[in-house]
């Protein structure tokens, strides 16, 4: 891990707030997103290891380095990132999770940082911690508030909301049962925050909190809340997801691989719900990276919960996919192998304006390519059996790259229907990390705010304005 002098960091941030520093030229010329946020949770700041940072890149070549004020060792700022427009000015704002942040005497309680966007870049705005500023709950040691983030722009029937996971929140005597905060932010220059804290004991979820469930480890808006550590019919860590099948109703439905009609069987360590994404027409896609394929441990699987009702809301189990699947939506490239962890990350995009089916990207960061262990791969479902590797995009395949650990995809930005895909490879260069951009070409990005160092984890989290 790198130690960047505090003076250098301060200068970079100041440049970002007044004029935004100029990045090094790209290695290739893909169609880059207007703005991309890249989490670097292992970044050392001064003498503080793993304090964390976020690199923000703009399509015109500018970049910023963002980090928390009064940073400390182990904050892991940049573990989660999401872009949003809080104040309605059509300029991207940014939310960053720092699940290792201490709050008062509560070690690793976690915090969420809001940065306000403008024509000159992003600037610090608000810090959200539990028990203050309208955020529900109390700061709890080890809760890891900010581990997962998701923004829902809302609609006429569903309010705008920021969903924040705290998967290590203790519920009574159930350690690491987890919690999720559903936050509403008023559309203003000084947004007011209100919210609701959900645990598995909440009436809306209608369940009972168990130790190690880790509710909030993955979230998709306010409509899907994952508890990948949930014990299901005695299978520890099989995993479950709470789905709100009607966005106008507060109640959630708990689904797992033992839900009637759901392909697969809940087994210990499956991690059902480790990743979540929406994609038409199948509705909710659910990563199960710990799924065994016969004797192949952790080969991975993806379930769907779709067959949408008349309101377009997922309502029933749909098909499942592995790297041995041939259809529908297949064939899927590659072959299921032990440790592939197919389903560790998910994203989707519409291939065209007229398409009724999204292309769904599935990360398999443990995929071995020939003799190169854990190089990683991204599969496309409903994409003609295509796959992405570093050899087919940009960079060099190396052991431990874990290409496909994080994914963002989109299409139709500004009316320009050109798919844009970003793939995180946080294991690149002994864990310094990298991000591969694919769109009308490909380029590999490495950290430009300083020199990449082992353990930084550049690309652990990603978000971008992609249409």
Short mmCIF file of C-alpha atoms in Angstrom, two decimals:
data_model
loop_
_atom_site.label_atom_id
_atom_site.label_comp_id
_atom_site.label_asym_id
_atom_site.label_seq_id
_atom_site.Cartn_x
_atom_site.Cartn_y
_atom_site.Cartn_z
CA UNK A 1 0.00 0.00 0.00
CA UNK A 2 1.21 3.48 -0.82
CA UNK A 3 1.79 6.30 1.60
CA UNK A 4 0.94 9.59 -0.14
CA UNK A 5 2.26 12.66 1.69
CA UNK A 6 -0.55 14.68 3.21
CA UNK A 7 0.73 17.80 1.46
CA UNK A 8 0.36 16.12 -1.93
CA UNK A 9 -3.14 14.98 -1.09
CA UNK A 10 -4.16 18.41 0.08
CA UNK A 11 -2.82 19.98 -3.07
CA UNK A 12 -4.67 17.49 -5.23
CA UNK A 13 -7.94 18.09 -3.43
CA UNK A 14 -7.52 21.85 -3.56
CA UNK A 15 -6.90 21.61 -7.29
CA UNK A 16 -10.01 19.50 -7.58
CA UNK A 17 -12.15 22.09 -5.82
CA UNK A 18 -10.88 25.10 -7.75
CA UNK A 19 -9.95 23.85 -11.18
CA UNK A 20 -9.61 20.05 -11.01
CA UNK A 21 -6.20 18.54 -11.70
CA UNK A 22 -5.33 17.25 -15.16
CA UNK A 23 -4.99 13.47 -15.53
CA UNK A 24 -2.37 11.61 -17.51
CA UNK A 25 -3.44 10.75 -21.08
CA UNK A 26 -5.39 7.53 -21.54
CA UNK A 27 -3.76 4.47 -23.07
CA UNK A 28 -6.57 4.12 -25.61
CA UNK A 29 -9.60 6.14 -26.64
CA UNK A 30 -12.82 4.41 -25.69
CA UNK A 31 -16.02 6.39 -25.26
CA UNK A 32 -15.52 7.30 -21.60
CA UNK A 33 -18.32 8.23 -19.18
CA UNK A 34 -18.86 11.90 -18.27
CA UNK A 35 -17.85 11.12 -14.69
CA UNK A 36 -16.54 7.98 -12.98
CA UNK A 37 -15.91 7.36 -9.28
CA UNK A 38 -13.38 4.67 -8.35
CA UNK A 39 -13.04 3.43 -4.78
CA UNK A 40 -9.55 2.87 -3.34
CA UNK A 41 -10.34 1.66 0.20
CA UNK A 42 -6.81 0.37 0.86
CA UNK A 43 -5.19 3.76 0.19
CA UNK A 44 -2.80 4.97 2.90
CA UNK A 45 -3.09 8.67 3.76
CA UNK A 46 -0.02 10.09 5.43
CA UNK A 47 0.78 7.63 8.22
CA UNK A 48 -2.76 6.21 8.32
CA UNK A 49 -3.00 2.82 6.58
CA UNK A 50 -6.21 1.90 4.79
CA UNK A 51 -7.76 5.29 5.40
CA UNK A 52 -9.08 5.11 1.84
CA UNK A 53 -9.72 7.49 -1.04
CA UNK A 54 -11.82 7.87 -4.17
CA UNK A 55 -10.48 8.89 -7.56
CA UNK A 56 -12.94 10.79 -9.74
CA UNK A 57 -12.30 10.89 -13.50
CA UNK A 58 -14.01 13.13 -16.02
CA UNK A 59 -14.36 12.53 -19.75
CA UNK A 60 -12.34 15.66 -20.53
CA UNK A 61 -9.27 14.27 -18.73
CA UNK A 62 -9.65 16.02 -15.37
CA UNK A 63 -9.45 14.08 -12.14
CA UNK A 64 -9.80 14.54 -8.40
CA UNK A 65 -8.74 12.67 -5.31
CA UNK A 66 -11.33 12.65 -2.51
CA UNK A 67 -10.75 11.55 1.05
CA UNK A 68 -12.39 12.11 4.44
CA UNK A 69 -11.63 15.07 6.63
CA UNK A 70 -9.81 13.98 9.76
CA UNK A 71 -9.09 10.56 8.24
CA UNK A 72 -7.90 7.66 10.35
CA UNK A 73 -6.34 4.26 9.84
CA UNK A 74 -8.87 1.67 8.77
CA UNK A 75 -11.65 4.06 7.67
CA UNK A 76 -11.73 2.25 4.29
CA UNK A 77 -13.30 5.27 2.66
CA UNK A 78 -14.25 4.22 -0.89
CA UNK A 79 -15.56 0.76 -0.02
CA UNK A 80 -18.82 1.77 -1.72
CA UNK A 81 -19.64 4.67 -4.08
CA UNK A 82 -22.79 5.83 -5.83
CA UNK A 83 -23.61 8.83 -7.99
CA UNK A 84 -26.85 10.77 -7.61
CA UNK A 85 -28.34 14.21 -8.08
CA UNK A 86 -29.48 15.36 -4.67
CA UNK A 87 -30.31 19.00 -5.35
CA UNK A 88 -31.83 18.58 -8.80
CA UNK A 89 -29.30 20.72 -10.69
CA UNK A 90 -28.53 17.93 -13.22
CA UNK A 91 -24.92 17.78 -12.00
CA UNK A 92 -23.69 14.52 -10.47
CA UNK A 93 -23.21 14.46 -6.72
CA UNK A 94 -21.38 11.60 -5.04
CA UNK A 95 -21.92 9.41 -1.98
CA UNK A 96 -19.02 7.45 -0.49
CA UNK A 97 -19.12 4.77 2.20
CA UNK A 98 -16.43 4.49 4.89
CA UNK A 99 -17.51 1.46 6.91
CA UNK A 100 -14.40 1.47 9.10
CA UNK A 101 -14.89 5.04 10.32
CA UNK A 102 -15.02 5.48 14.09
CA UNK A 103 -17.93 7.54 15.40
CA UNK A 104 -17.12 8.91 18.82
CA UNK A 105 -16.06 5.92 20.89
CA UNK A 106 -17.81 3.45 18.57
CA UNK A 107 -14.97 1.88 16.59
CA UNK A 108 -15.78 0.94 12.98
CA UNK A 109 -19.34 2.20 13.31
CA UNK A 110 -19.11 3.58 9.77
CA UNK A 111 -20.02 6.78 7.99
CA UNK A 112 -21.32 8.01 4.64
CA UNK A 113 -19.96 11.13 2.93
CA UNK A 114 -21.84 13.35 0.47
CA UNK A 115 -19.93 15.43 -2.06
CA UNK A 116 -21.64 18.21 -3.99
CA UNK A 117 -21.02 18.36 -7.74
CA UNK A 118 -20.37 21.51 -9.74
CA UNK A 119 -18.74 22.57 -12.99
CA UNK A 120 -15.39 22.72 -11.20
CA UNK A 121 -15.65 19.34 -9.52
CA UNK A 122 -16.85 17.79 -6.28
CA UNK A 123 -16.56 19.36 -2.84
CA UNK A 124 -17.32 18.04 0.67
CA UNK A 125 -20.94 18.53 1.66
CA UNK A 126 -22.36 16.36 4.43
CA UNK A 127 -21.27 13.48 6.67
CA UNK A 128 -23.97 11.01 7.68
CA UNK A 129 -23.61 8.83 10.76
CA UNK A 130 -26.23 6.93 12.66
CA UNK A 131 -27.92 8.77 15.48
CA UNK A 132 -27.34 12.27 14.10
CA UNK A 133 -28.56 14.54 11.33
CA UNK A 134 -31.78 12.58 10.82
CA UNK A 135 -30.06 9.22 10.22
CA UNK A 136 -31.92 6.50 12.14
CA UNK A 137 -30.33 4.21 14.71
CA UNK A 138 -27.35 4.80 16.94
CA UNK A 139 -23.68 4.55 16.04
CA UNK A 140 -22.72 1.01 17.02
CA UNK A 141 -19.19 -0.37 17.25
CA UNK A 142 -18.39 -2.63 14.32
CA UNK A 143 -21.68 -1.99 12.46
CA UNK A 144 -19.86 -1.03 9.21
CA UNK A 145 -22.50 1.51 8.17
CA UNK A 146 -21.73 2.48 4.56
CA UNK A 147 -20.60 -0.95 3.35
CA UNK A 148 -23.18 -0.87 0.55
CA UNK A 149 -24.95 2.04 -1.13
CA UNK A 150 -27.73 2.41 -3.68
CA UNK A 151 -29.66 5.43 -4.91
CA UNK A 152 -33.23 5.32 -6.14
CA UNK A 153 -34.37 8.38 -8.11
CA UNK A 154 -37.98 7.59 -7.24
CA UNK A 155 -41.19 8.13 -9.19
CA UNK A 156 -44.67 9.55 -8.75
CA UNK A 157 -45.52 6.71 -6.37
CA UNK A 158 -42.11 5.98 -4.82
CA UNK A 159 -40.03 8.68 -3.06
CA UNK A 160 -36.34 9.26 -3.78
CA UNK A 161 -34.14 7.35 -1.38
CA UNK A 162 -30.58 6.49 -0.47
CA UNK A 163 -30.20 2.94 0.81
CA UNK A 164 -27.25 2.30 3.15
CA UNK A 165 -26.16 -1.12 4.36
CA UNK A 166 -24.74 -1.77 7.84
CA UNK A 167 -24.13 -5.53 7.60
CA UNK A 168 -22.30 -5.85 10.92
CA UNK A 169 -25.04 -4.19 12.96
CA UNK A 170 -25.92 -6.26 16.04
CA UNK A 171 -29.62 -6.83 16.63
CA UNK A 172 -30.12 -7.65 20.29
CA UNK A 173 -27.87 -10.61 20.94
CA UNK A 174 -27.57 -11.49 17.25
CA UNK A 175 -24.07 -10.33 16.29
CA UNK A 176 -23.63 -9.16 12.70
CA UNK A 177 -27.30 -9.69 11.91
CA UNK A 178 -27.18 -6.47 9.90
CA UNK A 179 -29.38 -3.47 9.21
CA UNK A 180 -30.36 -1.17 6.36
CA UNK A 181 -31.10 2.54 6.54
CA UNK A 182 -33.61 3.92 4.01
CA UNK A 183 -32.86 7.63 3.82
CA UNK A 184 -34.87 10.38 2.15
CA UNK A 185 -33.00 13.55 1.14
CA UNK A 186 -34.88 16.72 0.32
CA UNK A 187 -34.07 18.25 -3.07
CA UNK A 188 -32.23 21.37 -1.93
CA UNK A 189 -28.81 22.96 -1.54
CA UNK A 190 -28.88 21.89 2.12
CA UNK A 191 -30.80 18.60 2.05
CA UNK A 192 -32.67 17.46 5.12
CA UNK A 193 -32.26 13.78 5.93
CA UNK A 194 -34.94 11.53 7.40
CA UNK A 195 -35.12 7.79 7.37
CA UNK A 196 -36.10 4.37 8.62
CA UNK A 197 -33.83 1.66 9.98
CA UNK A 198 -34.79 -1.88 8.98
CA UNK A 199 -33.58 -5.09 10.58
CA UNK A 200 -34.92 -8.58 10.11
CA UNK A 201 -36.94 -7.99 13.26
CA UNK A 202 -38.73 -5.04 11.63
CA UNK A 203 -42.40 -5.60 10.78
CA UNK A 204 -41.68 -4.70 7.16
CA UNK A 205 -39.31 -7.66 6.80
CA UNK A 206 -41.39 -9.97 8.96
CA UNK A 207 -38.53 -12.25 9.92
CA UNK A 208 -36.17 -12.79 12.85
CA UNK A 209 -32.59 -11.57 13.06
CA UNK A 210 -29.93 -14.27 13.29
CA UNK A 211 -26.25 -13.91 14.05
CA UNK A 212 -24.16 -13.57 10.90
CA UNK A 213 -27.02 -12.83 8.48
CA UNK A 214 -25.31 -9.58 7.35
CA UNK A 215 -28.44 -7.84 6.13
CA UNK A 216 -27.31 -4.90 4.02
CA UNK A 217 -24.19 -6.50 2.59
CA UNK A 218 -25.72 -5.79 -0.83
CA UNK A 219 -28.66 -3.50 -1.68
CA UNK A 220 -30.47 -2.54 -4.88
CA UNK A 221 -32.41 0.64 -4.26
CA UNK A 222 -35.02 0.22 -1.57
CA UNK A 223 -36.53 -2.77 -3.38
CA UNK A 224 -34.01 -5.54 -2.70
CA UNK A 225 -32.02 -5.99 0.51
CA UNK A 226 -29.63 -8.93 0.75
CA UNK A 227 -28.64 -11.01 3.76
CA UNK A 228 -26.05 -13.34 2.15
CA UNK A 229 -25.06 -14.86 5.48
CA UNK A 230 -28.62 -15.95 6.37
CA UNK A 231 -29.06 -19.49 7.62
CA UNK A 232 -31.80 -21.16 5.55
CA UNK A 233 -33.31 -24.42 6.79
CA UNK A 234 -30.17 -25.14 8.76
CA UNK A 235 -27.74 -24.24 5.95
CA UNK A 236 -25.48 -21.55 7.44
CA UNK A 237 -24.60 -18.79 5.02
CA UNK A 238 -26.98 -20.01 2.33
CA UNK A 239 -28.30 -16.47 2.02
CA UNK A 240 -31.60 -14.71 1.48
CA UNK A 241 -32.92 -11.53 -0.16
CA UNK A 242 -35.82 -9.36 0.99
CA UNK A 243 -37.78 -8.09 -2.01
CA UNK A 244 -40.49 -5.44 -2.02
CA UNK A 245 -42.77 -6.83 -4.70
CA UNK A 246 -45.00 -3.74 -4.64
CA UNK A 247 -43.09 -0.45 -4.22
CA UNK A 248 -46.24 1.21 -2.84
CA UNK A 249 -46.37 -1.27 0.06
CA UNK A 250 -43.79 -1.30 2.85
CA UNK A 251 -43.80 -5.09 3.28
CA UNK A 252 -40.98 -7.24 1.89
CA UNK A 253 -40.98 -10.89 0.83
CA UNK A 254 -38.03 -13.10 1.82
CA UNK A 255 -36.70 -15.30 -0.99
CA UNK A 256 -33.93 -17.88 -1.06
CA UNK A 257 -32.94 -20.88 -3.11
CA UNK A 258 -35.50 -22.83 -1.10
CA UNK A 259 -38.32 -20.57 -2.28
CA UNK A 260 -40.76 -22.73 -4.31
CA UNK A 261 -39.85 -22.58 -7.99
CA UNK A 262 -36.38 -21.11 -7.40
CA UNK A 263 -33.66 -23.15 -9.16
CA UNK A 264 -31.02 -24.57 -6.88
CA UNK A 265 -31.04 -25.58 -3.22
CA UNK A 266 -30.00 -23.51 -0.23
CA UNK A 267 -26.64 -24.87 0.91
CA UNK A 268 -24.09 -23.73 3.46
CA UNK A 269 -21.89 -20.93 2.15
CA UNK A 270 -23.80 -20.24 -1.07
CA UNK A 271 -24.04 -16.52 -0.31
CA UNK A 272 -27.32 -16.01 -2.17
CA UNK A 273 -27.60 -12.23 -2.51
CA UNK A 274 -23.89 -11.37 -2.54
CA UNK A 275 -24.61 -9.20 -5.59
CA UNK A 276 -27.84 -7.68 -6.92
CA UNK A 277 -28.90 -5.98 -10.15
CA UNK A 278 -32.05 -5.32 -12.14
CA UNK A 279 -32.24 -6.35 -15.79
CA UNK A 280 -35.17 -6.74 -18.19
CA UNK A 281 -37.06 -8.95 -18.69
CA UNK A 282 -36.04 -11.15 -15.75
CA UNK A 283 -36.35 -8.47 -13.08
CA UNK A 284 -33.97 -8.97 -10.17
CA UNK A 285 -30.69 -10.82 -10.76
CA UNK A 286 -29.14 -12.39 -7.67
CA UNK A 287 -25.52 -13.46 -7.39
CA UNK A 288 -24.76 -16.76 -5.64
CA UNK A 289 -20.95 -16.92 -5.93
CA UNK A 290 -20.54 -19.63 -3.30
CA UNK A 291 -22.77 -22.11 -5.19
CA UNK A 292 -21.14 -25.50 -5.73
CA UNK A 293 -21.55 -27.22 -9.09
CA UNK A 294 -21.40 -30.87 -8.12
CA UNK A 295 -17.96 -31.31 -6.56
CA UNK A 296 -16.79 -27.91 -7.82
CA UNK A 297 -16.72 -25.70 -4.73
CA UNK A 298 -17.70 -22.04 -5.19
CA UNK A 299 -18.17 -22.34 -8.94
CA UNK A 300 -21.02 -19.83 -8.67
CA UNK A 301 -24.51 -19.25 -10.00
CA UNK A 302 -26.98 -16.45 -10.74
CA UNK A 303 -30.67 -16.70 -9.88
CA UNK A 304 -33.42 -14.41 -11.16
CA UNK A 305 -36.65 -13.25 -9.60
CA UNK A 306 -38.76 -12.00 -12.44
CA UNK A 307 -41.87 -12.71 -14.47
CA UNK A 308 -42.95 -9.19 -13.63
CA UNK A 309 -46.50 -8.29 -12.74
CA UNK A 310 -48.61 -5.64 -14.46
CA UNK A 311 -46.65 -2.88 -12.68
CA UNK A 312 -43.32 -4.20 -13.94
CA UNK A 313 -42.33 -5.44 -10.48
CA UNK A 314 -40.55 -8.80 -10.11
CA UNK A 315 -43.00 -11.30 -8.65
CA UNK A 316 -41.83 -14.91 -9.30
CA UNK A 317 -38.66 -16.99 -9.51
CA UNK A 318 -37.16 -17.12 -12.99
CA UNK A 319 -34.35 -19.06 -14.66
CA UNK A 320 -30.87 -19.50 -13.21
CA UNK A 321 -27.48 -19.44 -14.93
CA UNK A 322 -24.06 -21.00 -14.45
CA UNK A 323 -21.06 -21.15 -16.73
CA UNK A 324 -22.45 -24.47 -17.95
CA UNK A 325 -25.75 -22.91 -19.09
CA UNK A 326 -26.75 -23.10 -22.74
CA UNK A 327 -30.03 -21.14 -22.69
CA UNK A 328 -32.30 -19.26 -22.56
CA UNK A 329 -30.02 -16.26 -22.62
CA UNK A 330 -27.00 -18.45 -23.24
CA UNK A 331 -24.72 -19.99 -24.09
CA UNK A 332 -22.53 -18.72 -21.24
CA UNK A 333 -18.83 -18.60 -22.05
CA UNK A 334 -16.38 -20.71 -20.11
CA UNK A 335 -16.90 -23.80 -17.98
CA UNK A 336 -17.87 -23.99 -14.33
CA UNK A 337 -14.75 -24.59 -12.24
CA UNK A 338 -14.01 -24.60 -8.54
CA UNK A 339 -13.40 -21.12 -7.17
CA UNK A 340 -14.71 -19.17 -10.19
CA UNK A 341 -17.23 -17.32 -7.97
CA UNK A 342 -19.48 -16.61 -10.96
CA UNK A 343 -22.04 -14.08 -9.71
CA UNK A 344 -19.74 -12.08 -7.43
CA UNK A 345 -20.68 -8.89 -9.32
CA UNK A 346 -23.59 -7.96 -11.60
CA UNK A 347 -24.58 -5.14 -13.95
CA UNK A 348 -26.85 -4.70 -16.96
CA UNK A 349 -27.47 -2.43 -19.93
CA UNK A 350 -29.98 -2.22 -22.80
CA UNK A 351 -28.29 -3.08 -26.12
CA UNK A 352 -30.48 -0.61 -28.00
CA UNK A 353 -33.36 1.79 -27.52
CA UNK A 354 -35.81 -0.76 -28.95
CA UNK A 355 -34.58 -3.79 -27.02
CA UNK A 356 -36.88 -5.61 -24.61
CA UNK A 357 -34.04 -7.60 -23.02
CA UNK A 358 -30.98 -6.22 -21.27
CA UNK A 359 -27.51 -7.67 -21.60
CA UNK A 360 -26.55 -8.81 -18.10
CA UNK A 361 -22.88 -8.87 -17.09
CA UNK A 362 -21.76 -11.44 -14.54
CA UNK A 363 -18.38 -11.19 -12.86
CA UNK A 364 -16.38 -14.35 -12.19
CA UNK A 365 -13.28 -12.90 -10.49
CA UNK A 366 -11.92 -16.33 -9.54
CA UNK A 367 -11.88 -17.59 -13.15
CA UNK A 368 -8.61 -19.26 -14.13
CA UNK A 369 -7.46 -18.53 -17.67
CA UNK A 370 -5.22 -21.37 -18.73
CA UNK A 371 -2.63 -21.63 -15.99
CA UNK A 372 -3.27 -18.08 -14.75
CA UNK A 373 -5.16 -18.49 -11.50
CA UNK A 374 -7.86 -16.01 -10.48
CA UNK A 375 -7.27 -13.81 -13.51
CA UNK A 376 -11.02 -13.22 -13.74
CA UNK A 377 -13.66 -12.99 -16.44
CA UNK A 378 -16.95 -11.23 -17.17
CA UNK A 379 -19.72 -13.17 -18.89
CA UNK A 380 -22.57 -11.68 -20.90
CA UNK A 381 -26.03 -13.24 -20.61
CA UNK A 382 -28.40 -12.37 -23.45
CA UNK A 383 -25.23 -11.18 -25.14
CA UNK A 384 -24.61 -14.01 -27.60
CA UNK A 385 -22.28 -15.96 -25.36
CA UNK A 386 -19.61 -13.28 -25.31
CA UNK A 387 -17.14 -12.80 -22.49
CA UNK A 388 -14.67 -10.13 -21.47
CA UNK A 389 -11.15 -10.74 -20.20
CA UNK A 390 -8.18 -8.43 -20.00
CA UNK A 391 -6.73 -10.10 -23.07
CA UNK A 392 -9.87 -9.28 -25.07
CA UNK A 393 -10.11 -5.71 -23.75
CA UNK A 394 -7.07 -3.99 -22.25
CA UNK A 395 -4.20 -4.95 -20.00
CA UNK A 396 -2.39 -8.21 -19.37
CA UNK A 397 -3.89 -11.22 -17.62
CA UNK A 398 -2.03 -12.03 -14.43
CA UNK A 399 -2.63 -14.32 -11.48
CA UNK A 400 -4.78 -12.72 -8.82
CA UNK A 401 -6.08 -9.80 -10.91
CA UNK A 402 -9.71 -10.71 -10.01
CA UNK A 403 -11.02 -8.96 -13.10
CA UNK A 404 -14.81 -8.80 -12.69
CA UNK A 405 -14.85 -8.07 -8.96
CA UNK A 406 -16.90 -4.92 -9.61
CA UNK A 407 -19.02 -3.87 -12.59
CA UNK A 408 -20.88 -0.86 -13.93
CA UNK A 409 -22.65 -0.73 -17.28
CA UNK A 410 -25.01 1.54 -19.16
CA UNK A 411 -26.21 2.76 -22.50
CA UNK A 412 -28.01 5.71 -24.03
CA UNK A 413 -26.16 8.53 -22.26
CA UNK A 414 -27.15 11.82 -23.88
CA UNK A 415 -29.09 9.94 -26.54
CA UNK A 416 -25.90 8.24 -27.73
CA UNK A 417 -26.58 4.50 -27.78
CA UNK A 418 -23.08 3.16 -27.22
CA UNK A 419 -22.66 0.58 -24.43
CA UNK A 420 -20.21 1.61 -21.75
CA UNK A 421 -18.78 -1.03 -19.43
CA UNK A 422 -16.38 -0.57 -16.51
CA UNK A 423 -14.76 -3.60 -14.92
CA UNK A 424 -12.80 -3.53 -11.68
CA UNK A 425 -9.67 -5.64 -11.26
CA UNK A 426 -8.65 -4.71 -7.70
CA UNK A 427 -6.04 -7.50 -7.56
CA UNK A 428 -4.03 -6.08 -10.50
CA UNK A 429 -0.34 -5.50 -9.76
CA UNK A 430 -0.27 -7.19 -6.35
CA UNK A 431 -3.50 -5.52 -5.30
CA UNK A 432 -2.73 -2.00 -6.48
CA UNK A 433 -5.77 -2.42 -8.69
CA UNK A 434 -7.03 -1.32 -12.09
CA UNK A 435 -10.23 -0.51 -13.98
CA UNK A 436 -10.87 -1.51 -17.59
CA UNK A 437 -13.14 0.73 -19.68
CA UNK A 438 -14.86 -0.86 -22.69
CA UNK A 439 -16.84 1.24 -25.19
CA UNK A 440 -15.88 1.71 -28.85
CA UNK A 441 -12.42 0.59 -27.82
CA UNK A 442 -10.84 -0.25 -24.49
CA UNK A 443 -8.39 1.23 -22.03
CA UNK A 444 -6.95 0.22 -18.69
CA UNK A 445 -6.96 2.83 -15.94
CA UNK A 446 -4.60 2.79 -13.01
CA UNK A 447 -4.41 5.34 -10.25
CA UNK A 448 -3.11 8.69 -11.50
CA UNK A 449 -3.24 10.56 -8.18
CA UNK A 450 0.14 9.30 -7.04
CA UNK A 451 1.78 5.96 -7.74
CA UNK A 452 -0.24 2.74 -7.41
CA UNK A 453 0.95 0.51 -4.57
CA UNK A 454 0.22 -3.04 -3.47
CA UNK A 455 -2.96 -3.38 -1.46
CA UNK A 456 -4.66 -0.14 -2.52
CA UNK A 457 -7.55 -2.02 -4.17
CA UNK A 458 -8.20 0.56 -6.88
CA UNK A 459 -11.47 -0.51 -8.50
CA UNK A 460 -12.92 -2.26 -5.44
CA UNK A 461 -16.00 -0.07 -5.95
CA UNK A 462 -17.22 1.69 -9.09
CA UNK A 463 -19.97 3.97 -10.22
CA UNK A 464 -20.39 6.15 -13.31
CA UNK A 465 -22.97 8.19 -15.14
CA UNK A 466 -23.71 5.86 -18.01
CA UNK A 467 -27.27 6.56 -19.14
#
